Amino acid sequence: MTQQIDQVELKRGLRDVYFETTESSNVIGDVGRLIYRGYDIHDLAEHSSFEETVFLMVQGHLPTRSELDLFETSLREARAIRPEIVDVIRSVKDAHPMDVLRTGISALAAFDPDTEEVSHEATLRKGIRITAQVPTIVAAHHRIRNGLDPLPPDPSLDHAGNFLYMLLGEKPDEDTTRLMGKDLIVHLDHGSNASSFAARVAASTLADLHGAIVAGIATLKGPLHGGAAEGVMKMALEIGDVANVEAYLDAKHEKHERIMGFGHAVYRAEDPRARHLREGSRLLAEKQGQPKWFQILSKVEEEMRPFAERGICVNVDFWSGSVYYLLGIPEDLFISIFAVARVPGYVAQVLEQQDNNMLIRPQLQYVGPTDMTYVPIGERG
Ligand code: SDX
């Protein structure tokens, strides 16, 4: 949306403004394609693991077997959090899970030997540690707020499986672990989305990685960004039955209210990530004998088809909520799962920013008054 004000070209929301080059991910909006470091998201979702895709994202190439073994070991060895961090979580346990997470990451900075270092190598070391500990913080908080002690990480489980184990208290089966891994892969990175941009702005001042990630997480929480999956599941619960879908949507459209899980600032075609979670939701619903939510959301998707003509299509958040719900994960944790996946994406983008840094400092067009006369308070009436 470009506006001309006093011959200044205003680009609200910085839409369609290219401020840097990147090699991490390419969001091709008109055709609905997503590429991570040259690899199509469909290939990675189908054939890769979250750990392998994180390696690709932060190192820039797919790992050899020995590189991946080493990387997986470094993640597993870094999963545990100190008792001081558990104490911080206990002290803020009644806050929203995303507020607890950003508080926990801030607290991690107090104990990390590399916190103040902004070299590529130090950022990479911290990035691995934070990527490994974010699931532990999210899971520990959920256990503590339910009056339970946190579960220690299980080194026999992969990243996705261990997260679900620490969160729900039982080891997930292979299909569930695979589905969660796929969900994390498709949420890992996504060009200059609002929260990755926030992380880059922080990193561009040479602020440290912990601070950049806290900025990203605080930004991700917004319902227009990462918070949509929670809104989609709330919508499905409000609809309650597939017979109510049309009337529900009509009422929403009447009030010009947005339908969560649809539309995107870049995609004008279907978000390529959605298909992987649609299929995951279908299979999970079938396996659990709970077709209701998949039926409701499929009907919503069908009724929203006319919006596709305006470039308002289904996005990644539309189906992820039903997957988490069927896994027994409470709605207020949906956004935290997004953060579990996106944190290594922030690390990759902070590394890129640091390697070729320029302070990010756009302009605001001042349209307020000028040359006002200062009147002492006693004379202001
Ligand atoms: C993510 O940027 C990223 O990459 C983000 C993300 C990532 O991986 O990091 O992909 C993750 O954030 C996905 C998006 C999740 N959010 C939602 O699902 C919330 C619902 N969606 C919308 O709020 C909206 O679509 C945005 C904010 C996502 C994008 O909106 P835009 O591009 O700023 O478009 P807009 O707000 O200017 O709307 C243009 C028109 C408006 O109609 P008019 O006022 O012109 O008549 O489209 C309409 C909007 O009302 N519209 C919708 C709609 N989204 C836009 N109408 C109904 N339902 C919707 N969801």
PDB file of N, CA and C and ligand atoms in Angstrom, residues 1 15 187 189-190 192-195 220 223-226 228 253 256-268 271 273 304 307 310 312 315-317 338 342, ligand 1:
ATOM      1  N   MET A   1       0.876  -1.182   0.000  1.00  0.00           N
ATOM      2  CA  MET A   1       0.000   0.000   0.000  1.00  0.00           C
ATOM      3  C   MET A   1       0.910   1.229   0.000  1.00  0.00           C
ATOM      4  N   ARG A  15       5.334  -3.142   3.496  1.00  0.00           N
ATOM      5  CA  ARG A  15       4.944  -4.166   2.522  1.00  0.00           C
ATOM      6  C   ARG A  15       5.715  -3.978   1.220  1.00  0.00           C
ATOM      7  N   HIS A 187       7.201 -24.745  10.251  1.00  0.00           N
ATOM      8  CA  HIS A 187       7.114 -23.473  10.985  1.00  0.00           C
ATOM      9  C   HIS A 187       8.483 -22.834  11.226  1.00  0.00           C
ATOM     10  N   ASP A 189      11.113 -21.306   9.436  1.00  0.00           N
ATOM     11  CA  ASP A 189      11.554 -19.985   8.960  1.00  0.00           C
ATOM     12  C   ASP A 189      10.603 -19.514   7.869  1.00  0.00           C
ATOM     13  N   HIS A 190      10.522 -18.217   7.702  1.00  0.00           N
ATOM     14  CA  HIS A 190       9.548 -17.737   6.719  1.00  0.00           C
ATOM     15  C   HIS A 190       9.842 -16.302   6.278  1.00  0.00           C
ATOM     16  N   SER A 192      10.921 -12.498   5.845  1.00  0.00           N
ATOM     17  CA  SER A 192      10.936 -11.409   6.816  1.00  0.00           C
ATOM     18  C   SER A 192       9.564 -11.241   7.465  1.00  0.00           C
ATOM     19  N   ASN A 193       9.076 -12.320   8.087  1.00  0.00           N
ATOM     20  CA  ASN A 193       7.835 -12.207   8.868  1.00  0.00           C
ATOM     21  C   ASN A 193       8.091 -11.275  10.043  1.00  0.00           C
ATOM     22  N   ALA A 194       6.998 -10.808  10.661  1.00  0.00           N
ATOM     23  CA  ALA A 194       7.131  -9.753  11.669  1.00  0.00           C
ATOM     24  C   ALA A 194       8.106 -10.120  12.786  1.00  0.00           C
ATOM     25  N   SER A 195       8.046 -11.351  13.266  1.00  0.00           N
ATOM     26  CA  SER A 195       8.889 -11.684  14.437  1.00  0.00           C
ATOM     27  C   SER A 195      10.353 -11.887  14.048  1.00  0.00           C
ATOM     28  N   LEU A 220       5.948 -12.558  17.990  1.00  0.00           N
ATOM     29  CA  LEU A 220       5.236 -13.734  17.461  1.00  0.00           C
ATOM     30  C   LEU A 220       3.891 -13.921  18.160  1.00  0.00           C
ATOM     31  N   PRO A 223      -1.997 -12.041  17.709  1.00  0.00           N
ATOM     32  CA  PRO A 223      -2.971 -12.877  17.005  1.00  0.00           C
ATOM     33  C   PRO A 223      -2.941 -12.699  15.483  1.00  0.00           C
ATOM     34  N   LEU A 224      -2.389 -11.622  15.001  1.00  0.00           N
ATOM     35  CA  LEU A 224      -2.298 -11.470  13.538  1.00  0.00           C
ATOM     36  C   LEU A 224      -1.098 -12.239  12.990  1.00  0.00           C
ATOM     37  N   HIS A 225      -0.272 -12.759  13.865  1.00  0.00           N
ATOM     38  CA  HIS A 225       0.957 -13.444  13.436  1.00  0.00           C
ATOM     39  C   HIS A 225       0.915 -14.881  13.932  1.00  0.00           C
ATOM     40  N   GLY A 226       1.574 -15.162  15.034  1.00  0.00           N
ATOM     41  CA  GLY A 226       1.658 -16.554  15.457  1.00  0.00           C
ATOM     42  C   GLY A 226       0.455 -17.023  16.230  1.00  0.00           C
ATOM     43  N   ALA A 228      -2.631 -17.184  15.567  1.00  0.00           N
ATOM     44  CA  ALA A 228      -3.853 -17.514  14.822  1.00  0.00           C
ATOM     45  C   ALA A 228      -4.329 -18.948  15.059  1.00  0.00           C
ATOM     46  N   HIS A 253     -18.679 -12.556   8.438  1.00  0.00           N
ATOM     47  CA  HIS A 253     -18.503 -11.674   7.270  1.00  0.00           C
ATOM     48  C   HIS A 253     -19.364 -10.425   7.412  1.00  0.00           C
ATOM     49  N   HIS A 256     -17.594  -8.000   9.181  1.00  0.00           N
ATOM     50  CA  HIS A 256     -16.254  -7.755   8.613  1.00  0.00           C
ATOM     51  C   HIS A 256     -15.160  -8.273   9.555  1.00  0.00           C
ATOM     52  N   GLU A 257     -15.453  -9.379  10.219  1.00  0.00           N
ATOM     53  CA  GLU A 257     -14.423  -9.975  11.089  1.00  0.00           C
ATOM     54  C   GLU A 257     -13.579 -10.974  10.306  1.00  0.00           C
ATOM     55  N   ARG A 258     -12.279 -10.966  10.559  1.00  0.00           N
ATOM     56  CA  ARG A 258     -11.384 -11.868   9.838  1.00  0.00           C
ATOM     57  C   ARG A 258     -11.557 -13.303  10.309  1.00  0.00           C
ATOM     58  N   ILE A 259     -11.404 -14.233   9.385  1.00  0.00           N
ATOM     59  CA  ILE A 259     -11.453 -15.657   9.717  1.00  0.00           C
ATOM     60  C   ILE A 259     -10.018 -16.102   9.964  1.00  0.00           C
ATOM     61  N   MET A 260      -9.754 -16.509  11.197  1.00  0.00           N
ATOM     62  CA  MET A 260      -8.387 -16.904  11.554  1.00  0.00           C
ATOM     63  C   MET A 260      -7.937 -18.097  10.712  1.00  0.00           C
ATOM     64  N   GLY A 261      -6.640 -18.055  10.329  1.00  0.00           N
ATOM     65  CA  GLY A 261      -6.107 -19.152   9.518  1.00  0.00           C
ATOM     66  C   GLY A 261      -6.231 -18.909   8.030  1.00  0.00           C
ATOM     67  N   PHE A 262      -6.762 -17.727   7.681  1.00  0.00           N
ATOM     68  CA  PHE A 262      -6.851 -17.365   6.256  1.00  0.00           C
ATOM     69  C   PHE A 262      -6.167 -16.036   6.005  1.00  0.00           C
ATOM     70  N   GLY A 263      -5.695 -15.868   4.809  1.00  0.00           N
ATOM     71  CA  GLY A 263      -5.041 -14.619   4.433  1.00  0.00           C
ATOM     72  C   GLY A 263      -3.577 -14.639   4.820  1.00  0.00           C
ATOM     73  N   HIS A 264      -2.824 -13.809   4.117  1.00  0.00           N
ATOM     74  CA  HIS A 264      -1.381 -13.748   4.394  1.00  0.00           C
ATOM     75  C   HIS A 264      -0.824 -12.487   3.764  1.00  0.00           C
ATOM     76  N   ALA A 265       0.175 -11.932   4.428  1.00  0.00           N
ATOM     77  CA  ALA A 265       0.745 -10.683   3.919  1.00  0.00           C
ATOM     78  C   ALA A 265       1.533 -10.912   2.635  1.00  0.00           C
ATOM     79  N   VAL A 266       1.933 -12.151   2.361  1.00  0.00           N
ATOM     80  CA  VAL A 266       2.729 -12.428   1.156  1.00  0.00           C
ATOM     81  C   VAL A 266       2.020 -13.411   0.219  1.00  0.00           C
ATOM     82  N   TYR A 267       1.541 -14.519   0.759  1.00  0.00           N
ATOM     83  CA  TYR A 267       0.903 -15.530  -0.111  1.00  0.00           C
ATOM     84  C   TYR A 267      -0.401 -14.999  -0.712  1.00  0.00           C
ATOM     85  N   ARG A 268      -0.538 -15.164  -1.987  1.00  0.00           N
ATOM     86  CA  ARG A 268      -1.814 -14.897  -2.676  1.00  0.00           C
ATOM     87  C   ARG A 268      -2.393 -16.207  -3.208  1.00  0.00           C
ATOM     88  N   ASP A 271      -1.032 -21.322   1.128  1.00  0.00           N
ATOM     89  CA  ASP A 271       0.221 -21.464   1.880  1.00  0.00           C
ATOM     90  C   ASP A 271       0.690 -22.916   1.722  1.00  0.00           C
ATOM     91  N   ARG A 273       2.545 -24.749   3.239  1.00  0.00           N
ATOM     92  CA  ARG A 273       2.727 -25.520   4.483  1.00  0.00           C
ATOM     93  C   ARG A 273       1.410 -26.157   4.930  1.00  0.00           C
ATOM     94  N   MET A 304     -14.844 -20.898   2.403  1.00  0.00           N
ATOM     95  CA  MET A 304     -13.967 -19.726   2.226  1.00  0.00           C
ATOM     96  C   MET A 304     -13.349 -19.669   0.829  1.00  0.00           C
ATOM     97  N   PHE A 307     -13.027 -16.521  -1.263  1.00  0.00           N
ATOM     98  CA  PHE A 307     -12.041 -15.513  -0.849  1.00  0.00           C
ATOM     99  C   PHE A 307     -10.708 -15.696  -1.569  1.00  0.00           C
ATOM    100  N   ARG A 310      -9.675 -13.362  -4.101  1.00  0.00           N
ATOM    101  CA  ARG A 310      -9.079 -12.085  -3.661  1.00  0.00           C
ATOM    102  C   ARG A 310      -7.705 -12.315  -3.045  1.00  0.00           C
ATOM    103  N   ILE A 312      -7.068 -14.375  -0.656  1.00  0.00           N
ATOM    104  CA  ILE A 312      -7.178 -14.703   0.790  1.00  0.00           C
ATOM    105  C   ILE A 312      -7.361 -16.215   0.893  1.00  0.00           C
ATOM    106  N   ASN A 315      -3.856 -20.488   5.425  1.00  0.00           N
ATOM    107  CA  ASN A 315      -2.432 -20.380   5.761  1.00  0.00           C
ATOM    108  C   ASN A 315      -2.018 -21.456   6.753  1.00  0.00           C
ATOM    109  N   VAL A 316      -0.777 -21.450   7.139  1.00  0.00           N
ATOM    110  CA  VAL A 316      -0.167 -22.529   7.937  1.00  0.00           C
ATOM    111  C   VAL A 316      -0.920 -22.750   9.248  1.00  0.00           C
ATOM    112  N   ASP A 317      -1.530 -21.689   9.776  1.00  0.00           N
ATOM    113  CA  ASP A 317      -2.136 -21.822  11.111  1.00  0.00           C
ATOM    114  C   ASP A 317      -3.500 -22.491  11.089  1.00  0.00           C
ATOM    115  N   PHE A 338       4.716 -22.947  18.013  1.00  0.00           N
ATOM    116  CA  PHE A 338       5.219 -22.155  16.880  1.00  0.00           C
ATOM    117  C   PHE A 338       6.616 -21.614  17.245  1.00  0.00           C
ATOM    118  N   ARG A 342      10.218 -21.864  15.515  1.00  0.00           N
ATOM    119  CA  ARG A 342      10.735 -20.659  14.872  1.00  0.00           C
ATOM    120  C   ARG A 342      12.032 -20.130  15.459  1.00  0.00           C
TER     121      ARG A 342
HETATM  122  C1  SDX B   1       1.479 -16.099  10.044  1.00  0.00           C
HETATM  123  O1  SDX B   1       4.416 -13.049   7.569  1.00  0.00           O
HETATM  124  C2  SDX B   1       4.543 -14.322   7.740  1.00  0.00           C
HETATM  125  O2  SDX B   1       5.265 -15.001   7.033  1.00  0.00           O
HETATM  126  C3  SDX B   1       3.747 -14.901   8.888  1.00  0.00           C
HETATM  127  C4  SDX B   1       3.715 -16.417   8.979  1.00  0.00           C
HETATM  128  C5  SDX B   1       5.058 -16.981   9.368  1.00  0.00           C
HETATM  129  O3  SDX B   1       5.313 -18.155   9.083  1.00  0.00           O
HETATM  130  O4  SDX B   1       5.821 -16.276  10.060  1.00  0.00           O
HETATM  131  O5  SDX B   1       3.310 -16.971   7.739  1.00  0.00           O
HETATM  132  C6  SDX B   1       2.737 -16.874  10.067  1.00  0.00           C
HETATM  133  O6  SDX B   1       1.409 -15.082  10.671  1.00  0.00           O
HETATM  134  C7  SDX B   1       0.336 -16.574   9.212  1.00  0.00           C
HETATM  135  C8  SDX B   1      -0.893 -15.599   9.295  1.00  0.00           C
HETATM  136  C9  SDX B   1      -1.681 -15.974  10.534  1.00  0.00           C
HETATM  137  N1  SDX B   1      -2.700 -14.933  10.833  1.00  0.00           N
HETATM  138  C10 SDX B   1      -4.003 -15.186  10.601  1.00  0.00           C
HETATM  139  O7  SDX B   1      -4.461 -16.210  10.101  1.00  0.00           O
HETATM  140  C11 SDX B   1      -4.916 -14.052  11.067  1.00  0.00           C
HETATM  141  C12 SDX B   1      -5.984 -13.782  10.009  1.00  0.00           C
HETATM  142  N2  SDX B   1      -5.331 -13.185   8.850  1.00  0.00           N
HETATM  143  C13 SDX B   1      -5.360 -11.771   8.685  1.00  0.00           C
HETATM  144  O8  SDX B   1      -5.393 -11.024   9.833  1.00  0.00           O
HETATM  145  C14 SDX B   1      -4.553 -11.242   7.519  1.00  0.00           C
HETATM  146  O9  SDX B   1      -4.768 -12.063   6.462  1.00  0.00           O
HETATM  147  C15 SDX B   1      -3.063 -11.008   7.713  1.00  0.00           C
HETATM  148  C16 SDX B   1      -2.793 -10.062   8.817  1.00  0.00           C
HETATM  149  C17 SDX B   1      -2.371 -12.311   7.944  1.00  0.00           C
HETATM  150  C18 SDX B   1      -2.543 -10.397   6.415  1.00  0.00           C
HETATM  151  O10 SDX B   1      -3.332  -9.305   6.142  1.00  0.00           O
HETATM  152  P1  SDX B   1      -2.858  -8.200   5.090  1.00  0.00           P
HETATM  153  O11 SDX B   1      -2.027  -8.753   4.016  1.00  0.00           O
HETATM  154  O12 SDX B   1      -2.296  -7.062   5.877  1.00  0.00           O
HETATM  155  O13 SDX B   1      -4.175  -7.803   4.412  1.00  0.00           O
HETATM  156  P2  SDX B   1      -5.129  -6.701   4.960  1.00  0.00           P
HETATM  157  O14 SDX B   1      -5.189  -6.815   6.460  1.00  0.00           O
HETATM  158  O15 SDX B   1      -4.719  -5.410   4.345  1.00  0.00           O
HETATM  159  O16 SDX B   1      -6.539  -7.168   4.368  1.00  0.00           O
HETATM  160  C19 SDX B   1      -6.790  -6.996   2.972  1.00  0.00           C
HETATM  161  C20 SDX B   1      -8.260  -7.324   2.813  1.00  0.00           C
HETATM  162  C21 SDX B   1      -9.114  -6.665   3.876  1.00  0.00           C
HETATM  163  O17 SDX B   1     -10.400  -6.486   3.311  1.00  0.00           O
HETATM  164  P3  SDX B   1     -10.863  -4.964   2.926  1.00  0.00           P
HETATM  165  O18 SDX B   1     -10.749  -4.155   4.199  1.00  0.00           O
HETATM  166  O19 SDX B   1      -9.877  -4.507   1.861  1.00  0.00           O
HETATM  167  O20 SDX B   1     -12.289  -5.141   2.431  1.00  0.00           O
HETATM  168  O21 SDX B   1      -8.442  -8.738   3.005  1.00  0.00           O
HETATM  169  C22 SDX B   1      -9.315  -8.947   4.096  1.00  0.00           C
HETATM  170  C23 SDX B   1      -9.233  -7.694   4.948  1.00  0.00           C
HETATM  171  O22 SDX B   1     -10.394  -7.567   5.729  1.00  0.00           O
HETATM  172  N3  SDX B   1      -8.801 -10.090   4.862  1.00  0.00           N
HETATM  173  C24 SDX B   1      -9.584 -11.005   5.418  1.00  0.00           C
HETATM  174  C25 SDX B   1      -8.700 -11.897   6.066  1.00  0.00           C
HETATM  175  N4  SDX B   1      -7.441 -11.479   5.888  1.00  0.00           N
HETATM  176  C26 SDX B   1      -7.519 -10.343   5.142  1.00  0.00           C
HETATM  177  N5  SDX B   1     -10.929 -11.153   5.442  1.00  0.00           N
HETATM  178  C27 SDX B   1     -11.393 -12.240   6.126  1.00  0.00           C
HETATM  179  N6  SDX B   1     -10.610 -13.143   6.780  1.00  0.00           N
HETATM  180  C28 SDX B   1      -9.266 -13.002   6.776  1.00  0.00           C
HETATM  181  N7  SDX B   1      -8.513 -13.867   7.416  1.00  0.00           N
END
